[in-house]
Short mmCIF file of C-alpha atoms in Angstrom, two decimals:
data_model
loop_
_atom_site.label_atom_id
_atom_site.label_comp_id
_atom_site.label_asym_id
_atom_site.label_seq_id
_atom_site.Cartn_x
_atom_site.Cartn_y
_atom_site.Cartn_z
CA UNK N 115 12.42 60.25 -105.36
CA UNK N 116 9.15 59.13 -103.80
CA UNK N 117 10.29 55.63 -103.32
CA UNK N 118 12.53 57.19 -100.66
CA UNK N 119 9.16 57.78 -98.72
CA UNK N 120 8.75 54.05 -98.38
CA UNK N 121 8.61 52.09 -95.10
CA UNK N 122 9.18 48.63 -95.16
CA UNK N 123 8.60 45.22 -93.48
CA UNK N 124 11.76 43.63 -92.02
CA UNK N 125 12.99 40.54 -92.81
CA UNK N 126 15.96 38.41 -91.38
CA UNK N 127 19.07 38.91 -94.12
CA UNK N 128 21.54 35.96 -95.19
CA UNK N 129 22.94 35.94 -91.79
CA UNK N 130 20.77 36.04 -89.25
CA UNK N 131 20.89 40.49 -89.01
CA UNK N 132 17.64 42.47 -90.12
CA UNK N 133 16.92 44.17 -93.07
CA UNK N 134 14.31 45.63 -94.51
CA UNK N 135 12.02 43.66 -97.16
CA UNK N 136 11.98 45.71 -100.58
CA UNK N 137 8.89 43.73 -101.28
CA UNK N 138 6.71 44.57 -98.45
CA UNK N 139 5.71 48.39 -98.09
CA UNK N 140 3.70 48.98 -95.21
CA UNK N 141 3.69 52.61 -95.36
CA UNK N 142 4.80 56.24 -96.39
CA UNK N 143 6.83 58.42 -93.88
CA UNK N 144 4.80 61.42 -92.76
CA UNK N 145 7.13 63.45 -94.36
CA UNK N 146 5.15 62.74 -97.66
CA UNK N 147 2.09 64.85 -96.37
CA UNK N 148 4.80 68.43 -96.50
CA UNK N 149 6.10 67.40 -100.07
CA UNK N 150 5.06 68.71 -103.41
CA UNK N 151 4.89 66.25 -105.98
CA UNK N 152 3.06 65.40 -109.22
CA UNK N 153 1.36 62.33 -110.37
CA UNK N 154 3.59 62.09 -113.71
CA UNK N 155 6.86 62.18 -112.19
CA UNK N 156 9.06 60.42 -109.26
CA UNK N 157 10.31 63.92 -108.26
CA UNK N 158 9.85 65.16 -104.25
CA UNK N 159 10.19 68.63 -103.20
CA UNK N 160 9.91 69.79 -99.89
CA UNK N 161 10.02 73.10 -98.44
CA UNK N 162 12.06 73.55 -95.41
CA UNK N 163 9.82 76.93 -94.60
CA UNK N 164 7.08 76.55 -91.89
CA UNK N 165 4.80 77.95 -94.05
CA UNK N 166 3.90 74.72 -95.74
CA UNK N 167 2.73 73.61 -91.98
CA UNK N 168 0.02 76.07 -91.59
CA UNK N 169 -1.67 76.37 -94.90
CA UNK N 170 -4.23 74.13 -94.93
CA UNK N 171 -6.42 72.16 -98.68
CA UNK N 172 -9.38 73.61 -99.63
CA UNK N 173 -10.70 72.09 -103.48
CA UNK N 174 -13.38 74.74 -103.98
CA UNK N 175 -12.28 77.69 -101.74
CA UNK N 176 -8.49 78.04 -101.89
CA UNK N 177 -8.00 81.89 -101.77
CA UNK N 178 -3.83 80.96 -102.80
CA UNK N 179 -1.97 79.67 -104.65
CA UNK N 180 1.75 78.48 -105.73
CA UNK N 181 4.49 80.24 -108.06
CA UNK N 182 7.78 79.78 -108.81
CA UNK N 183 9.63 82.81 -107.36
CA UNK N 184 11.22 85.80 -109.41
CA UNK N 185 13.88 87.90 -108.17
CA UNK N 186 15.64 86.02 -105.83
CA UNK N 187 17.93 84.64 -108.30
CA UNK N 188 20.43 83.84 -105.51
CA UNK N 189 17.96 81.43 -103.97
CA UNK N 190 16.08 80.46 -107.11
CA UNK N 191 18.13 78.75 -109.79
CA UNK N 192 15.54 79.47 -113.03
CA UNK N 193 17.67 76.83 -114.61
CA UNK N 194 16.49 74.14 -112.85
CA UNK N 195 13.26 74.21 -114.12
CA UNK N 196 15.07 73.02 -117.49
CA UNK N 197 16.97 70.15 -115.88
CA UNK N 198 16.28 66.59 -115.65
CA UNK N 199 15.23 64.37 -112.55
CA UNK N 200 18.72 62.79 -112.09
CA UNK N 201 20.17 66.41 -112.20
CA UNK N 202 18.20 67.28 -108.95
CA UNK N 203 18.75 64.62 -107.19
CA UNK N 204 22.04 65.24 -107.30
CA UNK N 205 21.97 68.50 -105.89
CA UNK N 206 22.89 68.77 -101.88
CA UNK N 207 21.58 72.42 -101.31
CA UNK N 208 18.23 74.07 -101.66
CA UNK N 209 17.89 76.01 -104.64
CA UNK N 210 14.03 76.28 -105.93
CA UNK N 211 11.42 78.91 -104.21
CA UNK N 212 7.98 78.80 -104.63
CA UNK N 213 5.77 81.56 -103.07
CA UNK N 214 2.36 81.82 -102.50
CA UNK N 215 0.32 84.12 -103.64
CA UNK N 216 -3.49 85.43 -102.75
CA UNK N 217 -6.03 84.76 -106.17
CA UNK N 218 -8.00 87.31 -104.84
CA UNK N 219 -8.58 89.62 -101.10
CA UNK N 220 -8.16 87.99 -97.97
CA UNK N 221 -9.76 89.79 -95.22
CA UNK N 222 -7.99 89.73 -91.78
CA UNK N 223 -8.59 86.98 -89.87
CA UNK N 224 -9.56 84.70 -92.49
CA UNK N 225 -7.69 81.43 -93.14
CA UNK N 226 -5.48 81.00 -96.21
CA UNK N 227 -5.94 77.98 -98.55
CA UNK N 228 -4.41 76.48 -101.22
CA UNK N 229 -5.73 73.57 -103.53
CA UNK N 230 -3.60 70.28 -103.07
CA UNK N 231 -4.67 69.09 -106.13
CA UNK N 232 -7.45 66.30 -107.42
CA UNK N 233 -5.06 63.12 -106.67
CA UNK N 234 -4.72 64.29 -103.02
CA UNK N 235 -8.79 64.94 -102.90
CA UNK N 236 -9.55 61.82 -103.84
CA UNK N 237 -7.00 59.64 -101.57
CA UNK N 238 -8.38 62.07 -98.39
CA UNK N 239 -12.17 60.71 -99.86
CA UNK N 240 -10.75 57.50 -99.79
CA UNK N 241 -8.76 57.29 -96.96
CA UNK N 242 -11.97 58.93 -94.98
CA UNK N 243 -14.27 56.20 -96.57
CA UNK N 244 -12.62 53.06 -95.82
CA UNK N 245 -10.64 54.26 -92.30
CA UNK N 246 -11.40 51.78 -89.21
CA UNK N 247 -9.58 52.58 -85.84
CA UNK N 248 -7.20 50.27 -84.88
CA UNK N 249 -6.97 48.02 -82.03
CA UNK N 250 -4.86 48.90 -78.78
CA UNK N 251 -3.04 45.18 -79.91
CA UNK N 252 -2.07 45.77 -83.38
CA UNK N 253 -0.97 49.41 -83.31
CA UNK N 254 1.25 50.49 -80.19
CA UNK N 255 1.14 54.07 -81.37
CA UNK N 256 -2.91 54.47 -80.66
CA UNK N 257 -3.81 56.98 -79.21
CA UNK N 258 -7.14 56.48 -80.82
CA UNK N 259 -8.18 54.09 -78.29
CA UNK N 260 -6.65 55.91 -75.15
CA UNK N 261 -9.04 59.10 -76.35
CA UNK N 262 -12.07 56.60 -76.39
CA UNK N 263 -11.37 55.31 -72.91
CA UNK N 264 -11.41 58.89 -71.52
CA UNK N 265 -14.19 60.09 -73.35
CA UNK N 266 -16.48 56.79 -71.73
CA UNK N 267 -15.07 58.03 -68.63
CA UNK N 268 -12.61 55.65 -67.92
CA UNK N 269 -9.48 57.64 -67.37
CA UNK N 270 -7.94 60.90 -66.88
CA UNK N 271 -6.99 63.52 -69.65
CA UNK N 272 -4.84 61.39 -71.86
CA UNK N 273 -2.75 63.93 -73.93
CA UNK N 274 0.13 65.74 -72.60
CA UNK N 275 -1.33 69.27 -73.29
CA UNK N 276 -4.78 68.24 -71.54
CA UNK N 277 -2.39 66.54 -68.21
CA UNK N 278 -0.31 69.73 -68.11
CA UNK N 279 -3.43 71.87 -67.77
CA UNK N 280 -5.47 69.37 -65.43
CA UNK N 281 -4.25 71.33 -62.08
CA UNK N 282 -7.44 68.93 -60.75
CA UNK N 283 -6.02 65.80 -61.23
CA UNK N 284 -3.81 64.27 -58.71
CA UNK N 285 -0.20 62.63 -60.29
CA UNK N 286 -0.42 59.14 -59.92
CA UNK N 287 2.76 58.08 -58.23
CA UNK N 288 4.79 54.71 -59.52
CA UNK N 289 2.63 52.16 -57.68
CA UNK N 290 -0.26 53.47 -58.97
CA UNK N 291 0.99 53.24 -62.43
CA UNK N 292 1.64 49.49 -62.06
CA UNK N 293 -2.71 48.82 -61.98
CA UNK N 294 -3.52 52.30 -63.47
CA UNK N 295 -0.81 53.09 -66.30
CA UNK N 296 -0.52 56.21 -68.15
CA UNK N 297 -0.55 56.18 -72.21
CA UNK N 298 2.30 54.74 -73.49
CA UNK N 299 2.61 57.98 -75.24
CA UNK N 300 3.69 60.10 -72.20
CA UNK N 301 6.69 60.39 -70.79
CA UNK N 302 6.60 62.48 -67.27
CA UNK N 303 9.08 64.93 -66.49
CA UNK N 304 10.30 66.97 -63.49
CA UNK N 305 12.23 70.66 -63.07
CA UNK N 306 15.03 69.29 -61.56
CA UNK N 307 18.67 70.16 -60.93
CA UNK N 308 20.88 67.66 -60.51
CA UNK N 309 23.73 69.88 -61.16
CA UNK N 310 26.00 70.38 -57.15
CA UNK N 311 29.25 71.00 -55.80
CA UNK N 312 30.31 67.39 -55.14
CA UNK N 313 33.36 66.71 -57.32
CA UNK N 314 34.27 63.35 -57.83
CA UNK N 315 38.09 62.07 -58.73
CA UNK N 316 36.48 58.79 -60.00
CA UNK N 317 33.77 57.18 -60.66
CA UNK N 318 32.15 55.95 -57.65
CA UNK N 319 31.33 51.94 -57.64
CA UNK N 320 28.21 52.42 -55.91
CA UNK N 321 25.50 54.71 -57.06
CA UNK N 322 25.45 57.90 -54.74
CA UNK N 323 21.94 58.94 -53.76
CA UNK N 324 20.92 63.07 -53.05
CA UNK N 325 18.01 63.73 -50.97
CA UNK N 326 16.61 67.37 -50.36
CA UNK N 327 13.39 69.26 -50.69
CA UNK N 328 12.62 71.15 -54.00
CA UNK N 329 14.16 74.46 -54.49
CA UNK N 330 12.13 76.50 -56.91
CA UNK N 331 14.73 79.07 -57.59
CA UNK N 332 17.48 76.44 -58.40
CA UNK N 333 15.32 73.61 -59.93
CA UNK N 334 13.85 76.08 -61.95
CA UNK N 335 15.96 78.45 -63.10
CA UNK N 336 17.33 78.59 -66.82
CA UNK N 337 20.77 77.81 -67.93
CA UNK N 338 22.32 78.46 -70.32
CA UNK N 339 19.13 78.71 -72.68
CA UNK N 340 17.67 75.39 -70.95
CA UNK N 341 15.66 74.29 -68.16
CA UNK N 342 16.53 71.21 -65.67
CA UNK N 343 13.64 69.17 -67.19
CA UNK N 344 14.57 65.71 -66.61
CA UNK N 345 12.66 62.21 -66.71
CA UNK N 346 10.99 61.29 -63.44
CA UNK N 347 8.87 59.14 -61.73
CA UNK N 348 6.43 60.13 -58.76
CA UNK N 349 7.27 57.75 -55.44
CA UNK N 350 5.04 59.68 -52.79
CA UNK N 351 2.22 62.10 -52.72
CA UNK N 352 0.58 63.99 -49.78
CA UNK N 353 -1.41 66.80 -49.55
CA UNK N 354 -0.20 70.38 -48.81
CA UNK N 355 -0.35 72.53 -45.62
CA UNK N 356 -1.80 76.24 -44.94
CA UNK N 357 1.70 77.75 -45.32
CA UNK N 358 2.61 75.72 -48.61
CA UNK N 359 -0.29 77.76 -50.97
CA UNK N 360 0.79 80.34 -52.75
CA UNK N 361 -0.71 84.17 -53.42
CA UNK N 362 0.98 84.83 -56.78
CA UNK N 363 -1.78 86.08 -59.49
CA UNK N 364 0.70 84.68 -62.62
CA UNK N 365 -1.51 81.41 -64.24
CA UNK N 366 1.00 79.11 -63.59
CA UNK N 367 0.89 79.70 -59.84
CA UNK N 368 -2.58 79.99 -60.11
CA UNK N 369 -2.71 76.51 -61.25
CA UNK N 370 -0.59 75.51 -58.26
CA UNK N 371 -2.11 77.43 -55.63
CA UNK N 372 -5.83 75.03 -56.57
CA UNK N 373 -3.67 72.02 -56.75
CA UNK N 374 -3.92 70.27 -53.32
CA UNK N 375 -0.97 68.38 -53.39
CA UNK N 376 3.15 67.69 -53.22
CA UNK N 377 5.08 65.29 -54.61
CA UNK N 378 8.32 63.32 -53.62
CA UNK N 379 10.00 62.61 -57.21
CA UNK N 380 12.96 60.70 -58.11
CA UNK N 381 15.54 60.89 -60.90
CA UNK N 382 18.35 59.24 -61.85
CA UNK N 383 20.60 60.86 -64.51
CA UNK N 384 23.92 59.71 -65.94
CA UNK N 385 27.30 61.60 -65.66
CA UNK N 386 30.95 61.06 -66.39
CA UNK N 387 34.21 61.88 -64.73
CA UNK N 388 36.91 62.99 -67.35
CA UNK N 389 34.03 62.57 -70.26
CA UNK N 390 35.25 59.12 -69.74
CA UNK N 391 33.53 56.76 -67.09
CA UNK N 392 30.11 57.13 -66.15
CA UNK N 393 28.09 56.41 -63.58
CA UNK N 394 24.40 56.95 -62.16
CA UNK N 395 23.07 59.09 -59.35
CA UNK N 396 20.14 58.71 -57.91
CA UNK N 397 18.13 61.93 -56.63
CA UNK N 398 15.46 62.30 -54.52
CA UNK N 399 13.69 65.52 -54.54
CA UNK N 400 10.61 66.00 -51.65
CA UNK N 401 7.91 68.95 -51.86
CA UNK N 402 7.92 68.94 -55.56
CA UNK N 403 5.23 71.05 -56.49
CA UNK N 404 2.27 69.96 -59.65
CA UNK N 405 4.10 72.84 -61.59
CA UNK N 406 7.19 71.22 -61.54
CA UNK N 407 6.10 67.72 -62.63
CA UNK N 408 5.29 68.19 -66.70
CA UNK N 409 3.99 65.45 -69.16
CA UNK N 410 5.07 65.10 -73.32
CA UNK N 411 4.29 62.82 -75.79
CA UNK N 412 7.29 60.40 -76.85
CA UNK N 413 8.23 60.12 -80.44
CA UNK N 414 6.36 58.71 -83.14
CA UNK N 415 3.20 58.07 -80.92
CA UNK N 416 0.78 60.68 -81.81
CA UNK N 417 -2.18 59.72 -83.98
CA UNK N 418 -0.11 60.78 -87.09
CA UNK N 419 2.09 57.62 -86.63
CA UNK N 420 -0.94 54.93 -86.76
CA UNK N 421 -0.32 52.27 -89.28
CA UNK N 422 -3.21 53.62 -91.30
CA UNK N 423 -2.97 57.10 -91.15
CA UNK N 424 -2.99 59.34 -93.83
CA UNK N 425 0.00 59.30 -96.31
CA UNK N 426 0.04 61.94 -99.55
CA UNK N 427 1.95 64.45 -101.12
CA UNK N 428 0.75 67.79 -102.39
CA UNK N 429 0.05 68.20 -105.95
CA UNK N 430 2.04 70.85 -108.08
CA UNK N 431 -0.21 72.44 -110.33
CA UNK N 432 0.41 71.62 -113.99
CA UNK N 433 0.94 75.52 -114.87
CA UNK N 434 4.50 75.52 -113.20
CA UNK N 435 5.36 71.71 -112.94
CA UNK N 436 8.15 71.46 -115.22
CA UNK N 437 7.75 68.61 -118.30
CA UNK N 438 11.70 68.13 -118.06
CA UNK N 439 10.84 66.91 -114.46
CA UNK N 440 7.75 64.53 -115.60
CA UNK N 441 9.33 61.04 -115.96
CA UNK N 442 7.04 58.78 -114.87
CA UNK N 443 6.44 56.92 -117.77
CA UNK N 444 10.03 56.85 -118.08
CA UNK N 445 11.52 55.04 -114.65
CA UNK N 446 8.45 52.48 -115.42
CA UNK N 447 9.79 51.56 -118.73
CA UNK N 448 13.27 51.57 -117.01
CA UNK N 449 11.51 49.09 -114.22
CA UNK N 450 10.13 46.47 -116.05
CA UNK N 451 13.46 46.22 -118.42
CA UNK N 452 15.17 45.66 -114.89
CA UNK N 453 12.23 42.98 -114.31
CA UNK N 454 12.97 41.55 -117.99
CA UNK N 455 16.45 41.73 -117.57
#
């Protein structure tokens, strides 16, 4: 159901909790953009392939275009292109396929499209004609404004890919970060293992603290399918000596070898003795070097999540969208006899 895209305003409930205000929709989840949907009917689909990610709209040049599978009848239930709206919804597995399928010779190379239909055209025209950025004070999640800072010159690269690259750029340590903040949108991590032999028979009341320099082999190293990549802040920087460069040719140590500078980094993870009481230890790691000190974006603060950004589901084509699933006209009929009633 598309209402399910929804995002609402919250509102303060009968007794004092908060819940959301069916009234006041502020937005559609970004989900909506990766759904198929048609204009005459409250009906959702979306794939749970990748390959809806990378094919990209094109009205006049699409050189693809959507079918409902045929010979996968294990996957593809034919039937359900007879059944009703209420009948899918309350299906719990996957059980349509679509395919795409080239309308006529793609050379190598060239970029697939497919057409996301008129409705989506027009809200892209109109989301593109009336779009204003938003300020830094009524939209936490704007990156929008950190970009236009840097590009004036007034900061350092401000995405995580761009500060993961930037082997030029010195890591501002903690201090520095209380007059000269980072985006809100990074979070910076360090290759740390916090993982030793010290075995505790309780938890400790007071919060133990580790010091030692940085161990490249064990801070490293992959376990068990994962790295030691743990939040961190920066407390100390100072610049490297003669034997502290390295000659590796691979990029990464490349990187490393221009950088000028090591870091003294601190972490503090949580742990429990008999998965039952926890407590925090405090680690101090010295000669961490700019390889081992990584940036990513937190959740939901991309450009994707402004409060205006685009919102819009993929059309169907008419050719294969069902008429047993266009009922529209139907659940409005059904609404205002609710409003009536």
């Amino acid at each position: 159901d598309k209402s399910k895209a929804n995002m609402y305003a919250e509102k303060k409930g009968p007794t004092g909790n908060i819940i959301r205000d069916e009234e006041n929709i502020v937005h559609k989840q970004i989900i909506l953009n990766y759904c198929f949907g048609h204009p005459n009917s409250t009906l959702l689909l979306f794939p749970y392939s990748s390959n809806v990610v990378y094919i990209n709209h094109h009205s006049t040049k699409y050189n693809a275009k959507l079918r409902w599978t045929n010979g996968f009848d294990f996957y593809h239930h034919k039937d359900w292109l007879e059944k009703s709206v209420d009948f899918l919804e309350n299906q719990w597995t996957a059980g349509l396929m679509l395919e795409y399928v080239a309308t006529r010779d793609i050379q190598p190379g060239e970029e697939v499209f497919i057409d996301y239909g008129e409705e989506w055209q027009k809200a892209w025209d109109e989301h593109v004609k009336k779009w204003e950025p938003t300020t830094k004070e009524s939209d936490y999640n704007n990156m929008t404004w950190w970009t236009k800072e840097a590009e004036r010159g007034n900061g350092d690269p401000i995405t995580a890919y761009e500060m993961n690259i930037a082997d030029h750029v010195s890591i501002r340590t903690w201090s520095e970060q209380q007059s000269n903040p980072y985006p809100h949108s990074l979070v910076m991590q360090c290759y740390v293992n916090t993982n030793h032999y010290v075995e505790y028979l309780y938890a400790p009341k007071t919060t133990p603290v580790f010091r030692r320099s940085f161990d490249e082999e064990t801070d490293m190293a992959e376990d068990e399918g994962e790295f030691h990549l743990i939040d961190c802040q920066v407390r100390e920087r100072y610049e490297k000596g003669e034997d502290d460069s390295s000659d590796d040719s691979s990029d990464d140590d490349e990187q490393q070898h221009n950088h000028k500078y090591l870091y003294v980094v601190e972490v503090d993870v949580e742990k429990t003795v008999d998965d039952d009481d926890s407590f925090r230890e405090h680690h101090i790691i010295t000669d961490v070097p700019w390889n081992a000190i990584k940036f990513k974006e937190k959740h939901y603060t991309s450009d994707v999540f402004l409060k205006n950004a685009f919102r819009h589901e993929m059309k169907l084509p008419d050719e294969i969208f069902p008429k047993s699933w266009m009922n529209f006209e139907e659940q409005k009929q059904k609404a205002k006899w609710y409003q009536l009633w």
